[in-house]
PDB file of C-alpha atoms in Angstrom:
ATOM      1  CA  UNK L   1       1.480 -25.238  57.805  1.00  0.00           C
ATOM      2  CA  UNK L   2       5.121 -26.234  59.507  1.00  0.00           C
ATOM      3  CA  UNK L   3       4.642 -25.480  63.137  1.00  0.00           C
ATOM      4  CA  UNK L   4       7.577 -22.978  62.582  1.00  0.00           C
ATOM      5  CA  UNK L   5       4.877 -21.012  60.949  1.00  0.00           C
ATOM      6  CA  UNK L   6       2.891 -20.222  64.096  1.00  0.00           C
ATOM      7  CA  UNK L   7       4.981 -17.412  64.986  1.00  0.00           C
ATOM      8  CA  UNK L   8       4.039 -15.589  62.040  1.00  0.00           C
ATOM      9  CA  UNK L   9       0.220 -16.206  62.956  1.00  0.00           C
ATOM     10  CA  UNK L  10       1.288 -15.150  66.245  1.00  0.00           C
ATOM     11  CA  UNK L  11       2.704 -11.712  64.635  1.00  0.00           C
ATOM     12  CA  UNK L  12      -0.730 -11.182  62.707  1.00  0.00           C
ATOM     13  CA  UNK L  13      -2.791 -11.742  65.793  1.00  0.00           C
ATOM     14  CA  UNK L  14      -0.855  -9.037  68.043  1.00  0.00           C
ATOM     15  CA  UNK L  15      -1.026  -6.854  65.212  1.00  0.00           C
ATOM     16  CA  UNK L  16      -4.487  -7.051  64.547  1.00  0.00           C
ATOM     17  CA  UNK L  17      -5.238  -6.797  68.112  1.00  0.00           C
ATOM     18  CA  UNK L  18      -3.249  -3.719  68.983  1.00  0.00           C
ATOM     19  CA  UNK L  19      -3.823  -1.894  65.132  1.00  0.00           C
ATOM     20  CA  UNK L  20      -0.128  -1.120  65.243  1.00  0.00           C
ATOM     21  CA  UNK L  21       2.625  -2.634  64.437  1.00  0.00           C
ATOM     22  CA  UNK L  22       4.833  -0.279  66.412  1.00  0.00           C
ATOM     23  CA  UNK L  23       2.960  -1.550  70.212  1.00  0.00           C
ATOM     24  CA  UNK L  24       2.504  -4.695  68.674  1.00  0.00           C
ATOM     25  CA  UNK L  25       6.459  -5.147  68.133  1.00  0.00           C
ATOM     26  CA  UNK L  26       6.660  -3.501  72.080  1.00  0.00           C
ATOM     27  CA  UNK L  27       4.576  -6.154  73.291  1.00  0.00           C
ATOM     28  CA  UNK L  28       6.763  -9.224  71.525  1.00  0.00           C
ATOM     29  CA  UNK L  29      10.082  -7.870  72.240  1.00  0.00           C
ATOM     30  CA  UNK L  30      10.905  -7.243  68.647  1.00  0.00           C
ATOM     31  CA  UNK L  31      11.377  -4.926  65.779  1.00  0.00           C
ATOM     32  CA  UNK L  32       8.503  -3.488  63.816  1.00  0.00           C
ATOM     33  CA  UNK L  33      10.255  -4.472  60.885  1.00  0.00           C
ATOM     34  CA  UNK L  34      10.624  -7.948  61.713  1.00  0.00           C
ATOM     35  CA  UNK L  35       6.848  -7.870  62.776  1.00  0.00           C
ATOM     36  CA  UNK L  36       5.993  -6.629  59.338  1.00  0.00           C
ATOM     37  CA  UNK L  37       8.425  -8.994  57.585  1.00  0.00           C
ATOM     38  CA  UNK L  38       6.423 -11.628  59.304  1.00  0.00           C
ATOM     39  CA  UNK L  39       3.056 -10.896  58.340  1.00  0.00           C
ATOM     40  CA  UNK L  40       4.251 -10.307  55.027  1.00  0.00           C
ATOM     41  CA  UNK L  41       5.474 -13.754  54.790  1.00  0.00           C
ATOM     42  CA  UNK L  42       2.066 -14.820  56.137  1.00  0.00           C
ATOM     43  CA  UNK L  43       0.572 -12.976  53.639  1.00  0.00           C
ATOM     44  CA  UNK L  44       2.697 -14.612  51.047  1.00  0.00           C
ATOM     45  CA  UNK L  45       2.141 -17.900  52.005  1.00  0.00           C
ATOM     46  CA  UNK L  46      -1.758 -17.794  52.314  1.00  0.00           C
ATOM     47  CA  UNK L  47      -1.821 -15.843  48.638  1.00  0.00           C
ATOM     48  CA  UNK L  48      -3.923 -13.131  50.075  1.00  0.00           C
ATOM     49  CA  UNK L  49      -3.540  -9.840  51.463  1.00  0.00           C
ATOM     50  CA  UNK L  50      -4.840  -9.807  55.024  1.00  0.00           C
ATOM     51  CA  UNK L  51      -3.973  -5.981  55.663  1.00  0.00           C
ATOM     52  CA  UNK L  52      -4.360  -2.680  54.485  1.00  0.00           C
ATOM     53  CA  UNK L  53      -1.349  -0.516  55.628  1.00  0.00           C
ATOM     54  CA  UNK L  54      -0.767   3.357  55.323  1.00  0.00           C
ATOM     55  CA  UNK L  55       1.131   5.593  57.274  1.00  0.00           C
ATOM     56  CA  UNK L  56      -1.491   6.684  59.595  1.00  0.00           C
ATOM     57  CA  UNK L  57      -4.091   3.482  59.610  1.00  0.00           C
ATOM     58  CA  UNK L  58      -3.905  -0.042  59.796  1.00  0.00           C
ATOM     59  CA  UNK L  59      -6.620  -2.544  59.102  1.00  0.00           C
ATOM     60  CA  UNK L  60      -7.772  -5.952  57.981  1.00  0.00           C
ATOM     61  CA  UNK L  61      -9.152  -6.901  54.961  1.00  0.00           C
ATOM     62  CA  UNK L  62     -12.105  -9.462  54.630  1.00  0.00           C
ATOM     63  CA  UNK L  63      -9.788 -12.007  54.337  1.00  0.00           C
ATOM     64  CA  UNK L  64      -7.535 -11.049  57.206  1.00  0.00           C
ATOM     65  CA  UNK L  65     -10.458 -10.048  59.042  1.00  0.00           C
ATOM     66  CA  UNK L  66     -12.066 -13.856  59.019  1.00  0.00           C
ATOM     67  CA  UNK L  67      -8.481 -15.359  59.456  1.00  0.00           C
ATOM     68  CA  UNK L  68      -8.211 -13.200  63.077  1.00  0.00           C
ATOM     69  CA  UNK L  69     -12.050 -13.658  64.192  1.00  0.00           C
ATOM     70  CA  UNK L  70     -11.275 -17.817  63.538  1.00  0.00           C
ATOM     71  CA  UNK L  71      -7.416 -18.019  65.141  1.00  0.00           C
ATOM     72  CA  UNK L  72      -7.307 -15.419  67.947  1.00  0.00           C
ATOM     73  CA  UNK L  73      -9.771 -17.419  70.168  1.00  0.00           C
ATOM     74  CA  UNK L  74      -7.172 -21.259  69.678  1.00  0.00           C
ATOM     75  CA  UNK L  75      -4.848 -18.744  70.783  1.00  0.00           C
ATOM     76  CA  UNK L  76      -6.342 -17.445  73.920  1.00  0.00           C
ATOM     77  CA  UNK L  77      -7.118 -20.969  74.521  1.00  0.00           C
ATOM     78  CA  UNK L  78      -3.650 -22.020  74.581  1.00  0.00           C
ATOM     79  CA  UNK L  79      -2.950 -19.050  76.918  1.00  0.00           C
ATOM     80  CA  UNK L  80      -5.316 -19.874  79.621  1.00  0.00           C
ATOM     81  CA  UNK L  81      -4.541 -24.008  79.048  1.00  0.00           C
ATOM     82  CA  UNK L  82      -0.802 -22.698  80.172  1.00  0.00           C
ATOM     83  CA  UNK L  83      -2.349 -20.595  82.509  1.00  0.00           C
ATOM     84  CA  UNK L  84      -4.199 -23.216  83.970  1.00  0.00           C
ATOM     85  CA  UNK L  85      -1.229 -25.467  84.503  1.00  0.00           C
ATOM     86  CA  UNK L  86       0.746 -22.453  85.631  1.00  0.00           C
ATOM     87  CA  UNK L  87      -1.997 -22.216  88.452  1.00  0.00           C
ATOM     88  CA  UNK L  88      -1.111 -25.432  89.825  1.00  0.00           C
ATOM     89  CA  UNK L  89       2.019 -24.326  91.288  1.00  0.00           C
ATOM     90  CA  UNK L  90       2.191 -22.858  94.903  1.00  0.00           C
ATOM     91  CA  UNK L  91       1.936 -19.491  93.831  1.00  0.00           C
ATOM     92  CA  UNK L  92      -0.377 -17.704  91.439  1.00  0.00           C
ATOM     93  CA  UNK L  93       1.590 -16.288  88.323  1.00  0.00           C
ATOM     94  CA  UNK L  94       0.220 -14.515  84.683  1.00  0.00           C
ATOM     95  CA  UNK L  95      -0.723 -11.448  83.161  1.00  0.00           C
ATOM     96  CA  UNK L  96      -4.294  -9.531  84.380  1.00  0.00           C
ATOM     97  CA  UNK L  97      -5.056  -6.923  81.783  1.00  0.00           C
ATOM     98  CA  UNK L  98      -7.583  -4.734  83.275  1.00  0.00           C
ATOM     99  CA  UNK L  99      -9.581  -1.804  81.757  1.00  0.00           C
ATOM    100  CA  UNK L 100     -10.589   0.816  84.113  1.00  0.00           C
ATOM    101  CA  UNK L 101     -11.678   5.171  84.149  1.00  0.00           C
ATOM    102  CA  UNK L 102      -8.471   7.059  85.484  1.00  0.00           C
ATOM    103  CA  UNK L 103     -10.490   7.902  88.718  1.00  0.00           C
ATOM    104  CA  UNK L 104     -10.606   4.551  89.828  1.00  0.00           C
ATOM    105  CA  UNK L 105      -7.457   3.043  88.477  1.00  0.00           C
ATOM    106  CA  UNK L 106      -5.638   5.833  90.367  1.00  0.00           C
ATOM    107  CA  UNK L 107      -7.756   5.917  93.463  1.00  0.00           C
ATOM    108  CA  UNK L 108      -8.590   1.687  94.045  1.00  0.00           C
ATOM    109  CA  UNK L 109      -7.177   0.303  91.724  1.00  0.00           C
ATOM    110  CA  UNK L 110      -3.393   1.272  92.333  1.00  0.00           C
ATOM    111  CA  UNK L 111      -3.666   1.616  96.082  1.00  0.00           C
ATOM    112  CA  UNK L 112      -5.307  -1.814  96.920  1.00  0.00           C
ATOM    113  CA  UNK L 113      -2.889  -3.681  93.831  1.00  0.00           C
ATOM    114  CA  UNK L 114       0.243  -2.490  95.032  1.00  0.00           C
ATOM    115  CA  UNK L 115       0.703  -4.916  98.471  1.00  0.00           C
ATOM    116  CA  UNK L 116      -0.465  -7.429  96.412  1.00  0.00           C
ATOM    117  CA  UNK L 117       2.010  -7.071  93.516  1.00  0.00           C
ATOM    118  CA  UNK L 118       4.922  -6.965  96.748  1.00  0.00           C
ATOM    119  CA  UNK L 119       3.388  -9.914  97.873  1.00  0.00           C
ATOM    120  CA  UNK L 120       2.810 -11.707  94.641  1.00  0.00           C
ATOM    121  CA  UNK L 121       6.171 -10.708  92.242  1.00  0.00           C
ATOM    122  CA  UNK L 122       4.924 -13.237  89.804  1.00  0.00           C
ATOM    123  CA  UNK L 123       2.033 -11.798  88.853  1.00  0.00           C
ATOM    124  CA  UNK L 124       2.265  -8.929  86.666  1.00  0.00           C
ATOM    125  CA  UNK L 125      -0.931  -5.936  86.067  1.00  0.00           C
ATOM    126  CA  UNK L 126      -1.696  -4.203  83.072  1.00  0.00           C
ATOM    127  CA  UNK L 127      -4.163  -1.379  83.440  1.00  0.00           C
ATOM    128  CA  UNK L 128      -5.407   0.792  80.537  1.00  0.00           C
ATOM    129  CA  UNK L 129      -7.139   4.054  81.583  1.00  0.00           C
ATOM    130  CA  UNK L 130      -9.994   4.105  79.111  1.00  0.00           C
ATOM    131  CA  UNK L 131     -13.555   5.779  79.336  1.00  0.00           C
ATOM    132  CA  UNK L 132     -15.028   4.248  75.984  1.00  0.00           C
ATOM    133  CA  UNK L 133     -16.313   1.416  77.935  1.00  0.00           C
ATOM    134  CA  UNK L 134     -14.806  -1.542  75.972  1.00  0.00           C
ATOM    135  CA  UNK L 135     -15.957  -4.575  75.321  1.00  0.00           C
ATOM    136  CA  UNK L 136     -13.216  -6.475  77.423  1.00  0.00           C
ATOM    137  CA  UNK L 137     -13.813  -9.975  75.553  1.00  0.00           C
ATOM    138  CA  UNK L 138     -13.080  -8.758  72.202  1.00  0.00           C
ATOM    139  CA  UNK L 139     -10.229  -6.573  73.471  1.00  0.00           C
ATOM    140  CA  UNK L 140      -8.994  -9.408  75.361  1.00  0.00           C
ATOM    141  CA  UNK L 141      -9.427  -8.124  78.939  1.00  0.00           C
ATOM    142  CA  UNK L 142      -9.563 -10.257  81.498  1.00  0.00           C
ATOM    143  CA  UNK L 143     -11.276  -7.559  83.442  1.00  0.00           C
ATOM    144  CA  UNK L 144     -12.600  -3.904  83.460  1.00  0.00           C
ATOM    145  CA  UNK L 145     -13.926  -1.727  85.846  1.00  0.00           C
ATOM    146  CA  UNK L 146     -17.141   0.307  85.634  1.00  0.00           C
ATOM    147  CA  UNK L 147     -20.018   1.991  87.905  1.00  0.00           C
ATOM    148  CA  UNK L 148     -22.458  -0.447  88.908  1.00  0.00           C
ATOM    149  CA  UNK L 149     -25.398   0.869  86.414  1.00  0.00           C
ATOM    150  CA  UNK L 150     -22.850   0.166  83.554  1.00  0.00           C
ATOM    151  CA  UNK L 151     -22.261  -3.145  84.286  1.00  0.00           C
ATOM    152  CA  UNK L 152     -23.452  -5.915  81.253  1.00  0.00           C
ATOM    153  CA  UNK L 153     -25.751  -8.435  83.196  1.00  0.00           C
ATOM    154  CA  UNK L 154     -24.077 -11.161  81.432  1.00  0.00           C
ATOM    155  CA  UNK L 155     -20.537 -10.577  83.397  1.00  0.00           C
ATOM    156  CA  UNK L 156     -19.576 -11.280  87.088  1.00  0.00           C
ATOM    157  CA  UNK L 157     -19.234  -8.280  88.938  1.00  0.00           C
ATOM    158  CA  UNK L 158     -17.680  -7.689  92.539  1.00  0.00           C
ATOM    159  CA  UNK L 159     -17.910  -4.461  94.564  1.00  0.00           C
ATOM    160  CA  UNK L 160     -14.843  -2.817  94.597  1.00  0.00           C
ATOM    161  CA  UNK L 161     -15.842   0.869  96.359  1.00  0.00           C
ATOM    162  CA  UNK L 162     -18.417   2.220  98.437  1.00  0.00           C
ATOM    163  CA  UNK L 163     -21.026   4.232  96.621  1.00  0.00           C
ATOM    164  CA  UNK L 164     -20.069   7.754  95.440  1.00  0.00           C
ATOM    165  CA  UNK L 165     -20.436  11.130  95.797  1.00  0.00           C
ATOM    166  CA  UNK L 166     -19.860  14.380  93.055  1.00  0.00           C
ATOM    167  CA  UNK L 167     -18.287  17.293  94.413  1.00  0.00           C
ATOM    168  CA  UNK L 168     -18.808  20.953  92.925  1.00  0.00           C
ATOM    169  CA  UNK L 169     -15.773  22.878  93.983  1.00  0.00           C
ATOM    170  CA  UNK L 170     -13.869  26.685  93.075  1.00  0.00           C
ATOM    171  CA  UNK L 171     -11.335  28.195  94.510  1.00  0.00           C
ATOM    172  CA  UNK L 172     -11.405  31.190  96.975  1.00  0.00           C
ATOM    173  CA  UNK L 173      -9.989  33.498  94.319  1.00  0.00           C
ATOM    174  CA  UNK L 174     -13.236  32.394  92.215  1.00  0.00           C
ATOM    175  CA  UNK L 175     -16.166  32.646  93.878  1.00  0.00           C
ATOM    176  CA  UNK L 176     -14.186  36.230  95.518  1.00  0.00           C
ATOM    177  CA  UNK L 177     -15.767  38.086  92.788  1.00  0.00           C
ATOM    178  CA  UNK L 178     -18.598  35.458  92.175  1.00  0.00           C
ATOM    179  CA  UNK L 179     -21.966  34.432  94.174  1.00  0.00           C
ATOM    180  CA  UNK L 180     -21.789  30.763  95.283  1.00  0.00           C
ATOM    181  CA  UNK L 181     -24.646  28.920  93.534  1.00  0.00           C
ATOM    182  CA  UNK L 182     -27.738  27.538  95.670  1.00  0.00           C
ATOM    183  CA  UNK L 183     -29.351  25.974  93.159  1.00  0.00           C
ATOM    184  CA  UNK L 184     -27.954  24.105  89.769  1.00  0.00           C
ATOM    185  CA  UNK L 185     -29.601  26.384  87.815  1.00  0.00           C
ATOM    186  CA  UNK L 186     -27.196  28.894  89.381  1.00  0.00           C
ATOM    187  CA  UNK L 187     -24.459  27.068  87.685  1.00  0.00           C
ATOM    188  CA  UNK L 188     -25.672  29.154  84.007  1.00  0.00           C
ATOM    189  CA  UNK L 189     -23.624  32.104  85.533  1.00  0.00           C
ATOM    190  CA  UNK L 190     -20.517  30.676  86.388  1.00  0.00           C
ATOM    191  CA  UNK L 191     -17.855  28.860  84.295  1.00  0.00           C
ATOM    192  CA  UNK L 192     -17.687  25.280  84.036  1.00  0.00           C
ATOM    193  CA  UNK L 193     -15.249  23.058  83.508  1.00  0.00           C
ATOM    194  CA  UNK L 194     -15.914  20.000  81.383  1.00  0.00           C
ATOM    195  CA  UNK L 195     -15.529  16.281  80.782  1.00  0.00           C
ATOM    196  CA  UNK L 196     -15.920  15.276  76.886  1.00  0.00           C
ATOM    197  CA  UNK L 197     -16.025  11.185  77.001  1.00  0.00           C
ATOM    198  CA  UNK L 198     -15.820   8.981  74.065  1.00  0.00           C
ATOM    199  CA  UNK L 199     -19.279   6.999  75.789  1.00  0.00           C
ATOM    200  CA  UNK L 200     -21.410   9.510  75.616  1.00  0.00           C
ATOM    201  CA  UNK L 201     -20.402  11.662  72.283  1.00  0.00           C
ATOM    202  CA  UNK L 202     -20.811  15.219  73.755  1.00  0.00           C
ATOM    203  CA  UNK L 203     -20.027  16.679  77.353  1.00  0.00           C
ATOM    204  CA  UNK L 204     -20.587  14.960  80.244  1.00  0.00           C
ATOM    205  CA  UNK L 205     -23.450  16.265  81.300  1.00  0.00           C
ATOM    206  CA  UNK L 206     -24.195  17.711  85.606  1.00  0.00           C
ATOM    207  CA  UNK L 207     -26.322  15.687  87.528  1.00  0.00           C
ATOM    208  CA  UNK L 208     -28.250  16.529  90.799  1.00  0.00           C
ATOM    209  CA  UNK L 209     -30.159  15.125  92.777  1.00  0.00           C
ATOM    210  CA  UNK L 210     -32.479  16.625  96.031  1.00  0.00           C
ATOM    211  CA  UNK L 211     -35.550  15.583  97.748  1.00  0.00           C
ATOM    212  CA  UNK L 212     -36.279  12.661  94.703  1.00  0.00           C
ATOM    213  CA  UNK L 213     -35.863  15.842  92.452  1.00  0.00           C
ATOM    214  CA  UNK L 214     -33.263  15.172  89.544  1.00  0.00           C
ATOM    215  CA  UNK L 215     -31.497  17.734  87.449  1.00  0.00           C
ATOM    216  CA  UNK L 216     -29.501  17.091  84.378  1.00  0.00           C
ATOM    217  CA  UNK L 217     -27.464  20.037  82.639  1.00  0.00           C
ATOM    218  CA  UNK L 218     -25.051  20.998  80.270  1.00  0.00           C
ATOM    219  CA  UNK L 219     -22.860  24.078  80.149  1.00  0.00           C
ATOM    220  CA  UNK L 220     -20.617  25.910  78.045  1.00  0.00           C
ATOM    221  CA  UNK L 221     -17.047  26.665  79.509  1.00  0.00           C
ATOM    222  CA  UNK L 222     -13.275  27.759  78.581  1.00  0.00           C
ATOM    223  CA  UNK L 223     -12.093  24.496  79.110  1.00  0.00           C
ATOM    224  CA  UNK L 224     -12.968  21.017  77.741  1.00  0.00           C
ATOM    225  CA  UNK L 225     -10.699  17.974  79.180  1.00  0.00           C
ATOM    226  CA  UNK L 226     -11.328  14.048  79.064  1.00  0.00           C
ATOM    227  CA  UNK L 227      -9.560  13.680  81.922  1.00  0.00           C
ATOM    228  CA  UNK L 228     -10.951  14.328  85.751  1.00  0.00           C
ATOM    229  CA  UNK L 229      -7.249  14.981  86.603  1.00  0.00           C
ATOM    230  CA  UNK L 230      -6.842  17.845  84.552  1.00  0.00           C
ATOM    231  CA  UNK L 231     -10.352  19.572  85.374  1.00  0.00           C
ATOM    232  CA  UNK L 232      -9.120  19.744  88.931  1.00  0.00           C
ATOM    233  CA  UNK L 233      -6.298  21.206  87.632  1.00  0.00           C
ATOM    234  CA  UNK L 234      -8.207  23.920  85.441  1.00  0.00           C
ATOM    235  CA  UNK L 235     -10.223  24.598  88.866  1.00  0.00           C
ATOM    236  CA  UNK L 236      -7.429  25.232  91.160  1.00  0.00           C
ATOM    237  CA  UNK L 237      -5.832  27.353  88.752  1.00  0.00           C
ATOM    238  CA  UNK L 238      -8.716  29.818  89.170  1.00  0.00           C
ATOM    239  CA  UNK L 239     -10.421  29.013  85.399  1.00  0.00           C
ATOM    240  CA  UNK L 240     -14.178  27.878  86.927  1.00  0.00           C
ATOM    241  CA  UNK L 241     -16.109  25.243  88.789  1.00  0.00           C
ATOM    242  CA  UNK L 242     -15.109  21.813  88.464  1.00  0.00           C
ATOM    243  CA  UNK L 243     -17.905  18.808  88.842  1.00  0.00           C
ATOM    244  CA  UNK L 244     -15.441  15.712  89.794  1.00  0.00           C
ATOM    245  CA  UNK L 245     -16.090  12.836  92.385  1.00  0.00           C
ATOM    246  CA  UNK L 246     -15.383  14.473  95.735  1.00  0.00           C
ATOM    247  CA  UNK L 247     -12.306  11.871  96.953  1.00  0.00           C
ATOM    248  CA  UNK L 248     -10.435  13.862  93.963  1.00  0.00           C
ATOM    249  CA  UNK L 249     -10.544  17.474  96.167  1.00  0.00           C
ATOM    250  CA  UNK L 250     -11.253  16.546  99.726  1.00  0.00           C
ATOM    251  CA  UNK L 251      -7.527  17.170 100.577  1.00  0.00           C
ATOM    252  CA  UNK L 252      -7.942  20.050  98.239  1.00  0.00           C
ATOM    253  CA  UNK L 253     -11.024  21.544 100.451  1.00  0.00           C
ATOM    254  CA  UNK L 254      -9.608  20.694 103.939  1.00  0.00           C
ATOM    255  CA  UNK L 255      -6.750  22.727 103.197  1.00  0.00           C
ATOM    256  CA  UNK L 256      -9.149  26.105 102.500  1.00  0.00           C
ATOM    257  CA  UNK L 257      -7.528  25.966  98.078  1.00  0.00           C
ATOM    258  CA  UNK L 258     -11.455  24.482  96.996  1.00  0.00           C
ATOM    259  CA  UNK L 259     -14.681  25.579  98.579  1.00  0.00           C
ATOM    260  CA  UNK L 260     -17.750  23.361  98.069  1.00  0.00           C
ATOM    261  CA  UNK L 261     -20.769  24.016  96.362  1.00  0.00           C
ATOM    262  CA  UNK L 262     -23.962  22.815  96.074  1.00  0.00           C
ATOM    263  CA  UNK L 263     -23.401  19.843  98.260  1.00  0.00           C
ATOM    264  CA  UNK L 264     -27.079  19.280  99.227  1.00  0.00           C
ATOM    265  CA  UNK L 265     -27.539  18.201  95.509  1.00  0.00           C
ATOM    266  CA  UNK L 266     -25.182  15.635  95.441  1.00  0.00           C
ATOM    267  CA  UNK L 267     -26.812  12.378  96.426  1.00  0.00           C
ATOM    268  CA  UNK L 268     -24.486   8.924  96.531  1.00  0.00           C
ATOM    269  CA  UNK L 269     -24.405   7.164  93.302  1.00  0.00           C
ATOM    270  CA  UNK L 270     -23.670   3.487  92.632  1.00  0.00           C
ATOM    271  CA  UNK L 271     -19.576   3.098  92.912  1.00  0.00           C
ATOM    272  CA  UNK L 272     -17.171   0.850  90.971  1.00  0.00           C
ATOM    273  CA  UNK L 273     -17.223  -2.939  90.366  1.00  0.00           C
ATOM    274  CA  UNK L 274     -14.626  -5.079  88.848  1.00  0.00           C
ATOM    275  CA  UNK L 275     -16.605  -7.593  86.004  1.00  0.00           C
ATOM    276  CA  UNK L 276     -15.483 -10.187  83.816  1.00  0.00           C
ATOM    277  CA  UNK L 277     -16.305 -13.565  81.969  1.00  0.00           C
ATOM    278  CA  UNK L 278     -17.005 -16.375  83.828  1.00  0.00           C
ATOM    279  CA  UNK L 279     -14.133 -18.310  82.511  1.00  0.00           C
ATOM    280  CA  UNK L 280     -11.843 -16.279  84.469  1.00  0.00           C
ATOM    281  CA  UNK L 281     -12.927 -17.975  87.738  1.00  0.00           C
ATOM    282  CA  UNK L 282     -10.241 -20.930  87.172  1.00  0.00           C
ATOM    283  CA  UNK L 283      -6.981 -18.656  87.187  1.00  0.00           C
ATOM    284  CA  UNK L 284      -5.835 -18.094  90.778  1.00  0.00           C
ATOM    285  CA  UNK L 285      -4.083 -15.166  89.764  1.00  0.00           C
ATOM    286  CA  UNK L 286      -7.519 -13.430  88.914  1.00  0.00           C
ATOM    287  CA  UNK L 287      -8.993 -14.572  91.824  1.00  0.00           C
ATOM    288  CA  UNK L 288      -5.849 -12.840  93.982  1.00  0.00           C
ATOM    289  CA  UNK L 289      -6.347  -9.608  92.019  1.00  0.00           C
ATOM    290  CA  UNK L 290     -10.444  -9.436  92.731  1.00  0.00           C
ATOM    291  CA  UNK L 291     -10.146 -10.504  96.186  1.00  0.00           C
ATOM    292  CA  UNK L 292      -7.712  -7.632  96.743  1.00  0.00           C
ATOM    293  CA  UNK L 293      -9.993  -5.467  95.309  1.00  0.00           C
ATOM    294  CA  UNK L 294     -13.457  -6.817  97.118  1.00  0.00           C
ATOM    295  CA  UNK L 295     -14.845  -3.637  98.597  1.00  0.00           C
ATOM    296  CA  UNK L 296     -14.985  -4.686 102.508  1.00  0.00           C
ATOM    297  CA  UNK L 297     -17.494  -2.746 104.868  1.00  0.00           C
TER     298      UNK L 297
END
């Protein structure tokens, strides 16, 4: 194959690895019809079809499939050779793609990355708020960030927050016609607000903790969100109790709009860590992003 050629490889793998042609065309800087025009002529020149298009899926065939698993690695090689050589120079430059849950990209994530994007312009950040727990290798992440207990023991992981605390909190106007809950049984009478995640098929369900005493429960409620953001939301609006880590309403319960329940059954839980392959450790640019994000005592 003419080394011309490799951009339509190129095409296939982008494809393949976003399952649209539409964000994989965003990613390359072209059209979606030159994308497709490209695969196509892949597809022509190989004498097999390698996808299976319709208007509302995309996927590989067997053939396409064992083309991607074989190329998409010589690929990523050639990135991080280039990366490698890039790292040489006096300043760290390249792409970290990071997966990370919405709580932490917005509350360590963004606020520890930003000085170091100001100080760094050549390295760029990509992070994808995503709760399904990916596996970052095949998705080609160079990083993702989960609680500590979630962490695969075959990955490098660094300490990016202190450990954690749940807060259950309503508003005034709630609990004004309501008795505040002592126990988490209590919770059966009130209305909770809850977090559906893709990791765990159902609701997410409460957990306590008091005195080596632990509690697990699951409620019905109004409103069902897969996103901490809007639960907080749905609680300050008056529509129940919201179970959310507790940096996410302590301005929200200093300034009297959330009252705390329940707090005595909220014991610390293992915070975030930042984890990734070991071949990551040569690009300097990764090693500027996790030292930024090193969780200092």
């Amino acid at each position: 194959m003419a080394r011309d050629n490799f951009n339509d490889l190129i095409a296939f793998v982008h494809v393949v690895r976003e399952g649209s042609f539409t964000r994989a065309a965003a990613l390359l800087g072209v059209s979606p019809s030159a994308l497709s025009h490209s695969v196509t002529a892949l597809e022509a020149r190989v004498g097999v079809q390698l996808l299976t298009r319709s208007t509302r899926s995309l996927a590989t065939t067997e053939a396409g499939e064992r083309l991607f698993v074989n190329v998409a690695p010589r690929f990523e090689e050639i990135d991080s050779s280039l990366a490698a050589v890039s790292d040489l120079s006096d300043k760290p430059v390249g792409t970290i793609r990071i997966t990370s849950a919405e709580y932490a990209a917005n509350s360590i994530l963004w606020p520890k990355l930003t000085p170091v994007l100001h100080q760094y312009p050549e390295i760029n950040v990509e992070i994808t708020v995503d709760y399904a727990l990916s596996d970052i290798v095949s998705q080609r992440y160079d990083a993702g960030v989960r609680l500590g207990n979630h962490v695969a023991k075959d990955m490098i992981a660094v300490r990016i927050s202190p450990d954690l605390r749940i807060a259950v909190v309503g508003t005034p106007t709630y609990f004004s016609s309501r008795t505040k809950p002592v126990i988490p049984h209590d919770l059966a009478q009130h209305k909770c607000i809850n977090l559906r995640l893709p990791t765990h098929g159902g609701l997410l369900p409460w957990d306590f903790e008091k005195d080596g005493k632990e509690v697990k429960l699951s409620f019905s409620g109004q409103w069902i969100f897969n996103s901490s953001s809007a639960i907080v939301r749905a609680a300050l609006d008056d529509y129940g109790l919201a179970f959310v880590p507790e940096e996410m309403v302590m301005e929200h319960i200093a300034a009297g709009r959330l009252i705390r329940v329940l707090d005595d059954w909220c014991e610390p839980y293992s915070g975030y860590y930042l984890y990734y392959p070991s071949r990551h450790q040569s690009s300097r640019a990764h090693a500027v992003i996790v030292d930024a994000l090193r969780h200092r005592e």
